[in-house]
């Protein structure tokens, strides 16, 4: 019989839906890295869009929480109907997908399937629906919520979330800077804020990069600056639209023939992005490829990984590029300096259109800077499998009523 002290902890991890993107990669790596001798893990999605790939067999994927898309009772509920109509307005009139998701997620939780089991800990691995559902309807001794973004910079409404944060025992941030900014604005939660980076290993990334031989739909610029981006096509956060005006300026200087840009990803702004490319006559320079199940085989073909985001948390795609030897060229989002040593293993540009133009122009004219960055990348390790131990310490601190913030030094960093 198993001794009570060694009994597995029952964990529930809650997520929106299986999709292609950094948060999904982070989820898969997180649950796969948990010690199956210590944790019995259930994984609950709001909905499933095809099979869940890459999850180790010890993790139990539960039936999705979204049971009936056509449930008429929802539309007889004034609160649900108000949320539904409000979300449609935010998308169509305000082009604000994030607030629409935040609003509608709060209203739709009550019509999701409930779980009978009680857990030792429940983890909302995303804001939005996973957060609201976990805090309202999951039975668990302790509850934690993950922050993959810079909460206020990205545009969440704190007044909508406050009562749910009040119910959380721990707020886990994948970026130290995002944790610091949130705790500074909301001192009441400071002791509940923890840091834990997304888990990535060189072996996982390199295996995915070898999965197939990619075929480009265009010829690379040789010599030149060949850029690749893997991101959701959503201008408010990812900032892809402003690169197009940079390229127009480079064309005016006679430098455009030295540039190619492959953009991998989908999103609400993809049709607008394609139209903007056509309007500017950039079809032979910019190639929006749409979504790919596994884009990593393409990355080693390029000279640099471009992420011109207006705001970010700690994007997994940047670290994947570094592991594959591709220097990242990023704007200064909250955690940029945590991921990239500017001028050494990549380049951080100030988060302004003019700085983006100057930075890309400089790399077109001085490709030797990328050569030096690639050499630095070869000398460094970006794997962090060992950081899964942070979760053990976070959970122990939460169970024992300990503090996050800067009250403890776990693993050599300020805070958990």
Short mmCIF file of C-alpha atoms in Angstrom, two decimals:
data_model
loop_
_atom_site.label_atom_id
_atom_site.label_comp_id
_atom_site.label_asym_id
_atom_site.label_seq_id
_atom_site.Cartn_x
_atom_site.Cartn_y
_atom_site.Cartn_z
CA UNK A 1 0.00 0.00 0.00
CA UNK A 2 1.32 3.47 -0.93
CA UNK A 3 2.44 5.56 2.01
CA UNK A 4 0.30 8.74 2.34
CA UNK A 5 3.40 10.95 2.13
CA UNK A 6 4.23 9.45 -1.29
CA UNK A 7 0.71 9.49 -2.66
CA UNK A 8 0.46 11.07 -6.09
CA UNK A 9 -1.02 14.54 -6.20
CA UNK A 10 -4.07 14.84 -8.44
CA UNK A 11 -3.63 17.74 -10.83
CA UNK A 12 -6.12 19.21 -13.26
CA UNK A 13 -4.73 21.37 -16.06
CA UNK A 14 -7.35 23.46 -17.91
CA UNK A 15 -6.86 24.93 -21.40
CA UNK A 16 -9.04 26.47 -24.10
CA UNK A 17 -8.52 24.23 -27.15
CA UNK A 18 -5.76 22.37 -28.92
CA UNK A 19 -4.18 24.60 -31.54
CA UNK A 20 -0.94 25.57 -33.22
CA UNK A 21 0.88 28.15 -31.14
CA UNK A 22 3.32 28.93 -28.37
CA UNK A 23 0.88 28.48 -25.49
CA UNK A 24 -0.02 25.00 -26.75
CA UNK A 25 3.67 24.11 -27.07
CA UNK A 26 4.19 25.34 -23.51
CA UNK A 27 1.25 23.25 -22.29
CA UNK A 28 2.49 20.04 -23.93
CA UNK A 29 6.03 20.50 -22.63
CA UNK A 30 4.78 21.33 -19.13
CA UNK A 31 2.52 18.29 -18.65
CA UNK A 32 5.09 15.99 -20.29
CA UNK A 33 7.79 17.23 -17.90
CA UNK A 34 5.81 16.57 -14.72
CA UNK A 35 7.06 13.51 -12.85
CA UNK A 36 4.42 10.75 -13.31
CA UNK A 37 5.58 9.20 -10.04
CA UNK A 38 4.50 12.35 -8.20
CA UNK A 39 1.54 13.64 -10.20
CA UNK A 40 -1.59 12.13 -11.66
CA UNK A 41 -2.49 14.65 -14.37
CA UNK A 42 -5.87 15.25 -16.00
CA UNK A 43 -6.06 17.63 -18.95
CA UNK A 44 -9.33 19.41 -19.73
CA UNK A 45 -9.95 21.44 -22.88
CA UNK A 46 -12.97 23.64 -23.49
CA UNK A 47 -13.18 22.06 -26.94
CA UNK A 48 -11.09 19.72 -29.06
CA UNK A 49 -10.25 20.61 -32.65
CA UNK A 50 -8.83 17.32 -33.80
CA UNK A 51 -6.61 14.87 -31.91
CA UNK A 52 -4.33 16.06 -29.13
CA UNK A 53 -0.79 15.40 -30.33
CA UNK A 54 2.39 14.87 -28.36
CA UNK A 55 0.97 14.24 -24.87
CA UNK A 56 2.62 11.37 -23.00
CA UNK A 57 0.27 8.45 -22.27
CA UNK A 58 0.27 8.93 -18.49
CA UNK A 59 -1.64 12.21 -18.93
CA UNK A 60 -5.38 11.62 -19.11
CA UNK A 61 -7.14 13.85 -21.66
CA UNK A 62 -10.72 14.30 -20.44
CA UNK A 63 -13.76 14.74 -22.69
CA UNK A 64 -14.06 18.43 -23.59
CA UNK A 65 -16.07 20.76 -21.37
CA UNK A 66 -18.07 22.18 -24.28
CA UNK A 67 -20.88 19.67 -24.64
CA UNK A 68 -23.57 21.08 -26.90
CA UNK A 69 -22.98 23.95 -29.31
CA UNK A 70 -26.72 24.35 -29.96
CA UNK A 71 -27.99 24.37 -26.38
CA UNK A 72 -31.06 26.68 -26.65
CA UNK A 73 -31.06 27.43 -22.91
CA UNK A 74 -28.01 29.63 -23.37
CA UNK A 75 -29.87 32.11 -25.55
CA UNK A 76 -32.70 32.35 -23.02
CA UNK A 77 -30.16 33.49 -20.42
CA UNK A 78 -29.90 37.32 -20.48
CA UNK A 79 -26.33 37.27 -19.14
CA UNK A 80 -25.16 34.79 -21.77
CA UNK A 81 -26.94 36.65 -24.56
CA UNK A 82 -25.45 39.97 -23.43
CA UNK A 83 -21.98 38.41 -23.42
CA UNK A 84 -22.50 36.87 -26.84
CA UNK A 85 -23.73 40.10 -28.42
CA UNK A 86 -21.09 42.16 -26.63
CA UNK A 87 -18.34 39.88 -27.92
CA UNK A 88 -19.62 40.12 -31.50
CA UNK A 89 -19.64 43.92 -31.20
CA UNK A 90 -16.07 44.00 -29.88
CA UNK A 91 -14.86 41.87 -32.79
CA UNK A 92 -16.79 43.53 -35.61
CA UNK A 93 -16.82 47.17 -34.54
CA UNK A 94 -13.73 47.43 -32.35
CA UNK A 95 -11.57 44.65 -33.87
CA UNK A 96 -10.72 43.64 -30.30
CA UNK A 97 -10.52 39.87 -30.28
CA UNK A 98 -8.93 39.77 -26.83
CA UNK A 99 -11.68 41.64 -24.97
CA UNK A 100 -14.31 39.67 -26.89
CA UNK A 101 -12.71 36.45 -25.66
CA UNK A 102 -12.48 37.80 -22.12
CA UNK A 103 -16.13 38.90 -22.08
CA UNK A 104 -17.65 35.85 -23.72
CA UNK A 105 -15.55 33.39 -21.69
CA UNK A 106 -16.97 34.73 -18.44
CA UNK A 107 -20.53 34.21 -19.67
CA UNK A 108 -20.08 30.78 -21.25
CA UNK A 109 -18.59 28.98 -18.23
CA UNK A 110 -21.94 28.11 -16.69
CA UNK A 111 -22.88 26.00 -19.73
CA UNK A 112 -19.69 23.94 -19.68
CA UNK A 113 -19.61 20.39 -18.35
CA UNK A 114 -18.78 20.09 -14.64
CA UNK A 115 -16.27 17.63 -13.21
CA UNK A 116 -17.19 15.36 -10.33
CA UNK A 117 -13.67 14.72 -9.09
CA UNK A 118 -11.91 16.88 -6.55
CA UNK A 119 -8.22 17.66 -7.15
CA UNK A 120 -5.27 18.54 -4.98
CA UNK A 121 -4.51 21.41 -7.35
CA UNK A 122 -6.13 22.89 -10.44
CA UNK A 123 -4.11 24.89 -12.95
CA UNK A 124 -5.72 27.34 -15.36
CA UNK A 125 -2.97 27.31 -17.97
CA UNK A 126 -4.44 30.33 -19.78
CA UNK A 127 -6.44 33.41 -18.97
CA UNK A 128 -9.95 33.65 -20.37
CA UNK A 129 -12.18 30.60 -20.24
CA UNK A 130 -9.72 28.26 -18.43
CA UNK A 131 -9.25 30.89 -15.72
CA UNK A 132 -12.93 31.60 -15.13
CA UNK A 133 -13.97 27.95 -15.28
CA UNK A 134 -11.24 26.84 -12.87
CA UNK A 135 -11.96 29.54 -10.31
CA UNK A 136 -15.76 29.12 -10.43
CA UNK A 137 -16.49 25.47 -11.03
CA UNK A 138 -13.49 23.24 -10.32
CA UNK A 139 -13.22 21.64 -6.89
CA UNK A 140 -9.59 21.75 -5.80
CA UNK A 141 -7.63 22.41 -2.63
CA UNK A 142 -5.41 24.93 -4.42
CA UNK A 143 -5.88 26.87 -7.65
CA UNK A 144 -3.28 28.56 -9.83
CA UNK A 145 -3.50 30.64 -13.00
CA UNK A 146 -0.79 31.02 -15.66
CA UNK A 147 0.07 34.34 -17.32
CA UNK A 148 1.64 33.96 -20.77
CA UNK A 149 1.36 37.67 -21.61
CA UNK A 150 2.00 41.12 -20.21
CA UNK A 151 -1.45 41.38 -18.60
CA UNK A 152 -2.07 45.12 -18.81
CA UNK A 153 -0.07 45.85 -21.96
CA UNK A 154 -2.09 43.34 -23.93
CA UNK A 155 -5.33 45.02 -22.86
CA UNK A 156 -7.18 42.82 -20.37
CA UNK A 157 -9.83 44.48 -18.19
CA UNK A 158 -8.68 43.96 -14.62
CA UNK A 159 -12.07 44.95 -13.19
CA UNK A 160 -13.59 41.94 -14.97
CA UNK A 161 -11.00 39.59 -13.51
CA UNK A 162 -10.47 40.87 -9.98
CA UNK A 163 -12.94 38.57 -8.22
CA UNK A 164 -11.35 35.58 -9.96
CA UNK A 165 -7.83 36.62 -9.00
CA UNK A 166 -9.11 36.87 -5.43
CA UNK A 167 -9.93 33.14 -5.59
CA UNK A 168 -6.51 32.12 -6.95
CA UNK A 169 -3.90 30.76 -4.56
CA UNK A 170 -1.08 31.44 -7.00
CA UNK A 171 -0.48 33.58 -10.08
CA UNK A 172 2.28 32.07 -12.23
CA UNK A 173 4.10 34.26 -14.76
CA UNK A 174 6.34 32.91 -17.52
CA UNK A 175 8.32 36.18 -17.46
CA UNK A 176 9.99 37.83 -14.46
CA UNK A 177 9.29 41.28 -15.87
CA UNK A 178 5.60 40.51 -16.42
CA UNK A 179 5.39 39.28 -12.83
CA UNK A 180 7.15 42.40 -11.55
CA UNK A 181 4.86 44.76 -13.46
CA UNK A 182 1.67 43.00 -12.36
CA UNK A 183 2.75 42.82 -8.70
CA UNK A 184 3.75 46.49 -8.71
CA UNK A 185 0.30 47.50 -9.94
CA UNK A 186 -1.60 45.11 -7.67
CA UNK A 187 0.18 44.94 -4.33
CA UNK A 188 -2.58 42.82 -2.79
CA UNK A 189 -1.48 39.90 -4.99
CA UNK A 190 2.27 40.38 -4.65
CA UNK A 191 2.72 37.49 -2.23
CA UNK A 192 0.87 35.17 -4.62
CA UNK A 193 2.91 35.99 -7.75
CA UNK A 194 5.43 33.37 -8.90
CA UNK A 195 7.81 33.00 -11.81
CA UNK A 196 8.16 29.86 -13.91
CA UNK A 197 9.44 29.92 -17.50
CA UNK A 198 8.02 27.76 -20.25
CA UNK A 199 9.82 24.44 -20.59
CA UNK A 200 11.82 23.71 -23.74
CA UNK A 201 14.57 21.20 -24.49
CA UNK A 202 17.04 21.11 -27.37
CA UNK A 203 16.17 17.47 -28.06
CA UNK A 204 12.46 18.22 -28.52
CA UNK A 205 13.03 21.24 -30.73
CA UNK A 206 15.67 19.63 -32.93
CA UNK A 207 13.56 16.49 -33.38
CA UNK A 208 10.64 18.59 -34.62
CA UNK A 209 12.97 20.54 -36.91
CA UNK A 210 14.04 17.27 -38.56
CA UNK A 211 10.48 16.03 -39.07
CA UNK A 212 10.36 16.76 -42.82
CA UNK A 213 12.24 18.52 -45.61
CA UNK A 214 10.67 21.94 -46.22
CA UNK A 215 10.04 23.41 -49.66
CA UNK A 216 10.01 27.17 -50.05
CA UNK A 217 7.53 28.82 -52.44
CA UNK A 218 10.17 31.41 -53.41
CA UNK A 219 13.91 31.88 -53.78
CA UNK A 220 15.86 33.32 -50.89
CA UNK A 221 17.78 36.55 -51.36
CA UNK A 222 21.45 35.71 -51.75
CA UNK A 223 23.16 37.81 -50.54
CA UNK A 224 20.48 39.34 -48.39
CA UNK A 225 18.40 39.32 -45.22
CA UNK A 226 15.99 36.39 -45.18
CA UNK A 227 13.53 36.69 -42.31
CA UNK A 228 11.02 34.22 -40.90
CA UNK A 229 8.23 34.86 -38.41
CA UNK A 230 6.07 32.30 -36.64
CA UNK A 231 3.19 34.09 -34.93
CA UNK A 232 -0.53 34.60 -34.79
CA UNK A 233 -1.58 37.19 -37.35
CA UNK A 234 -3.08 39.67 -34.91
CA UNK A 235 -1.82 43.21 -35.40
CA UNK A 236 -2.72 44.56 -31.94
CA UNK A 237 -0.11 42.35 -30.29
CA UNK A 238 2.18 40.91 -32.97
CA UNK A 239 2.76 44.15 -34.91
CA UNK A 240 3.32 42.49 -38.30
CA UNK A 241 1.56 45.32 -40.10
CA UNK A 242 4.26 47.85 -39.27
CA UNK A 243 6.98 45.79 -40.95
CA UNK A 244 5.27 46.37 -44.30
CA UNK A 245 5.86 50.12 -44.10
CA UNK A 246 9.50 49.42 -43.21
CA UNK A 247 9.82 47.36 -46.39
CA UNK A 248 8.33 50.19 -48.45
CA UNK A 249 11.00 52.52 -47.06
CA UNK A 250 13.72 50.01 -47.91
CA UNK A 251 12.37 49.83 -51.45
CA UNK A 252 12.71 53.61 -51.76
CA UNK A 253 16.40 53.19 -50.87
CA UNK A 254 16.94 50.40 -53.38
CA UNK A 255 17.45 47.77 -50.66
CA UNK A 256 14.31 45.68 -51.03
CA UNK A 257 15.80 43.11 -53.41
CA UNK A 258 18.00 41.99 -50.53
CA UNK A 259 15.03 41.09 -48.30
CA UNK A 260 12.63 38.13 -48.13
CA UNK A 261 10.12 37.49 -45.34
CA UNK A 262 8.19 34.29 -44.69
CA UNK A 263 5.31 34.64 -42.23
CA UNK A 264 3.92 31.40 -40.78
CA UNK A 265 0.66 31.57 -38.84
CA UNK A 266 -2.99 32.39 -39.03
CA UNK A 267 -5.32 34.76 -37.23
CA UNK A 268 -8.14 37.23 -37.63
CA UNK A 269 -5.90 39.77 -39.37
CA UNK A 270 -4.53 37.37 -42.02
CA UNK A 271 -6.93 38.59 -44.77
CA UNK A 272 -6.04 42.21 -43.99
CA UNK A 273 -2.35 41.32 -43.95
CA UNK A 274 -2.55 39.77 -47.41
CA UNK A 275 -4.43 42.79 -48.73
CA UNK A 276 -1.87 45.18 -47.26
CA UNK A 277 0.92 43.22 -48.95
CA UNK A 278 -0.87 43.51 -52.29
CA UNK A 279 -1.67 47.20 -51.82
CA UNK A 280 2.03 47.94 -51.27
CA UNK A 281 3.24 45.76 -54.12
CA UNK A 282 5.22 43.47 -51.80
CA UNK A 283 4.01 40.10 -53.15
CA UNK A 284 7.53 39.11 -54.29
CA UNK A 285 9.04 39.96 -50.91
CA UNK A 286 6.52 38.91 -48.23
CA UNK A 287 5.02 35.42 -48.23
CA UNK A 288 2.19 34.73 -45.74
CA UNK A 289 2.14 30.94 -45.64
CA UNK A 290 -0.76 30.45 -43.23
CA UNK A 291 -0.72 27.96 -40.37
CA UNK A 292 1.57 24.93 -40.25
CA UNK A 293 1.30 22.03 -37.84
CA UNK A 294 5.07 22.11 -37.40
CA UNK A 295 6.90 25.15 -38.81
CA UNK A 296 10.29 24.38 -37.25
CA UNK A 297 11.89 22.68 -40.31
CA UNK A 298 11.71 26.03 -42.12
CA UNK A 299 13.61 28.05 -39.53
CA UNK A 300 17.19 26.87 -40.26
CA UNK A 301 16.80 28.01 -43.90
CA UNK A 302 16.66 31.66 -42.85
CA UNK A 303 19.06 34.31 -41.58
CA UNK A 304 17.02 35.70 -38.68
CA UNK A 305 13.78 35.22 -36.75
CA UNK A 306 11.71 38.41 -36.73
CA UNK A 307 9.16 39.19 -34.01
CA UNK A 308 7.98 42.85 -34.23
CA UNK A 309 5.46 42.56 -31.38
CA UNK A 310 3.82 45.53 -29.73
CA UNK A 311 3.63 43.46 -26.54
CA UNK A 312 4.43 39.91 -25.47
CA UNK A 313 4.88 37.69 -22.47
CA UNK A 314 7.77 35.31 -23.09
CA UNK A 315 7.25 33.84 -26.58
CA UNK A 316 8.25 30.21 -27.01
CA UNK A 317 9.01 30.78 -30.70
CA UNK A 318 11.97 33.02 -29.85
CA UNK A 319 13.65 30.32 -27.77
CA UNK A 320 12.90 27.68 -30.41
CA UNK A 321 14.68 29.87 -32.97
CA UNK A 322 17.68 30.28 -30.67
CA UNK A 323 17.93 26.53 -30.14
CA UNK A 324 17.98 26.07 -33.92
CA UNK A 325 20.77 28.64 -34.31
CA UNK A 326 18.63 31.44 -35.72
CA UNK A 327 19.30 34.92 -34.27
CA UNK A 328 16.09 36.59 -33.07
CA UNK A 329 15.36 40.18 -34.05
CA UNK A 330 12.68 41.38 -31.65
CA UNK A 331 11.11 44.59 -30.42
CA UNK A 332 11.46 45.49 -26.75
CA UNK A 333 8.50 43.69 -25.18
CA UNK A 334 8.35 43.00 -21.44
CA UNK A 335 10.62 39.95 -21.33
CA UNK A 336 12.82 40.66 -24.37
CA UNK A 337 15.94 41.19 -22.26
CA UNK A 338 15.24 37.92 -20.41
CA UNK A 339 15.39 35.99 -23.68
CA UNK A 340 17.87 37.90 -25.85
CA UNK A 341 21.24 39.48 -25.05
CA UNK A 342 21.10 42.45 -27.37
CA UNK A 343 23.89 42.50 -29.93
CA UNK A 344 25.25 39.14 -28.77
CA UNK A 345 22.84 36.25 -29.44
CA UNK A 346 20.17 38.41 -31.07
CA UNK A 347 18.92 41.96 -31.44
CA UNK A 348 16.41 43.98 -29.41
CA UNK A 349 14.97 46.99 -31.22
CA UNK A 350 13.10 49.75 -29.41
CA UNK A 351 9.37 49.26 -29.76
CA UNK A 352 8.83 52.06 -32.27
CA UNK A 353 8.35 52.03 -36.04
CA UNK A 354 11.46 54.14 -36.67
CA UNK A 355 13.64 51.84 -34.56
CA UNK A 356 12.27 48.83 -36.42
CA UNK A 357 13.20 50.45 -39.73
CA UNK A 358 16.69 51.40 -38.56
CA UNK A 359 17.36 47.97 -37.08
CA UNK A 360 16.32 46.00 -40.15
CA UNK A 361 18.14 48.39 -42.47
CA UNK A 362 21.30 47.97 -40.40
CA UNK A 363 21.13 44.17 -40.72
CA UNK A 364 20.61 44.42 -44.49
CA UNK A 365 23.75 46.54 -44.76
CA UNK A 366 25.80 44.65 -42.16
CA UNK A 367 25.03 40.90 -42.37
CA UNK A 368 28.24 40.14 -40.49
CA UNK A 369 26.37 41.06 -37.29
CA UNK A 370 24.13 38.05 -37.81
CA UNK A 371 27.19 35.84 -38.33
CA UNK A 372 28.51 36.85 -34.91
CA UNK A 373 25.12 36.22 -33.31
CA UNK A 374 24.94 32.74 -34.84
CA UNK A 375 28.35 31.95 -33.39
CA UNK A 376 27.14 33.05 -29.93
CA UNK A 377 24.02 30.88 -30.28
CA UNK A 378 26.17 27.81 -30.98
CA UNK A 379 28.03 28.34 -27.72
CA UNK A 380 24.91 28.61 -25.53
CA UNK A 381 22.28 26.25 -24.22
CA UNK A 382 18.63 27.29 -24.20
CA UNK A 383 17.20 24.08 -22.76
CA UNK A 384 15.60 24.39 -19.33
CA UNK A 385 14.12 20.98 -18.49
CA UNK A 386 15.37 21.44 -14.93
CA UNK A 387 12.99 24.39 -14.43
CA UNK A 388 10.09 21.97 -14.01
CA UNK A 389 11.33 21.69 -10.41
CA UNK A 390 10.08 25.25 -9.95
CA UNK A 391 6.52 23.97 -10.18
CA UNK A 392 7.13 21.55 -7.31
CA UNK A 393 8.36 24.46 -5.19
CA UNK A 394 5.51 26.75 -6.22
CA UNK A 395 2.93 24.14 -5.30
CA UNK A 396 4.65 23.46 -1.99
CA UNK A 397 4.76 27.18 -1.20
CA UNK A 398 1.07 27.57 -2.02
CA UNK A 399 0.11 24.56 0.09
CA UNK A 400 2.14 25.83 3.04
CA UNK A 401 0.95 29.40 2.76
CA UNK A 402 4.34 30.67 1.59
CA UNK A 403 4.93 33.73 -0.52
CA UNK A 404 6.00 34.38 -4.07
CA UNK A 405 7.10 37.84 -5.13
CA UNK A 406 10.63 38.53 -3.91
CA UNK A 407 10.16 36.89 -0.54
CA UNK A 408 12.02 33.70 -1.43
CA UNK A 409 14.97 32.73 -3.59
CA UNK A 410 14.31 29.43 -5.33
CA UNK A 411 16.77 28.13 -7.89
CA UNK A 412 18.97 31.21 -7.74
CA UNK A 413 16.35 33.74 -8.86
CA UNK A 414 14.42 36.35 -6.98
CA UNK A 415 11.07 34.83 -6.29
CA UNK A 416 9.93 31.31 -7.17
#
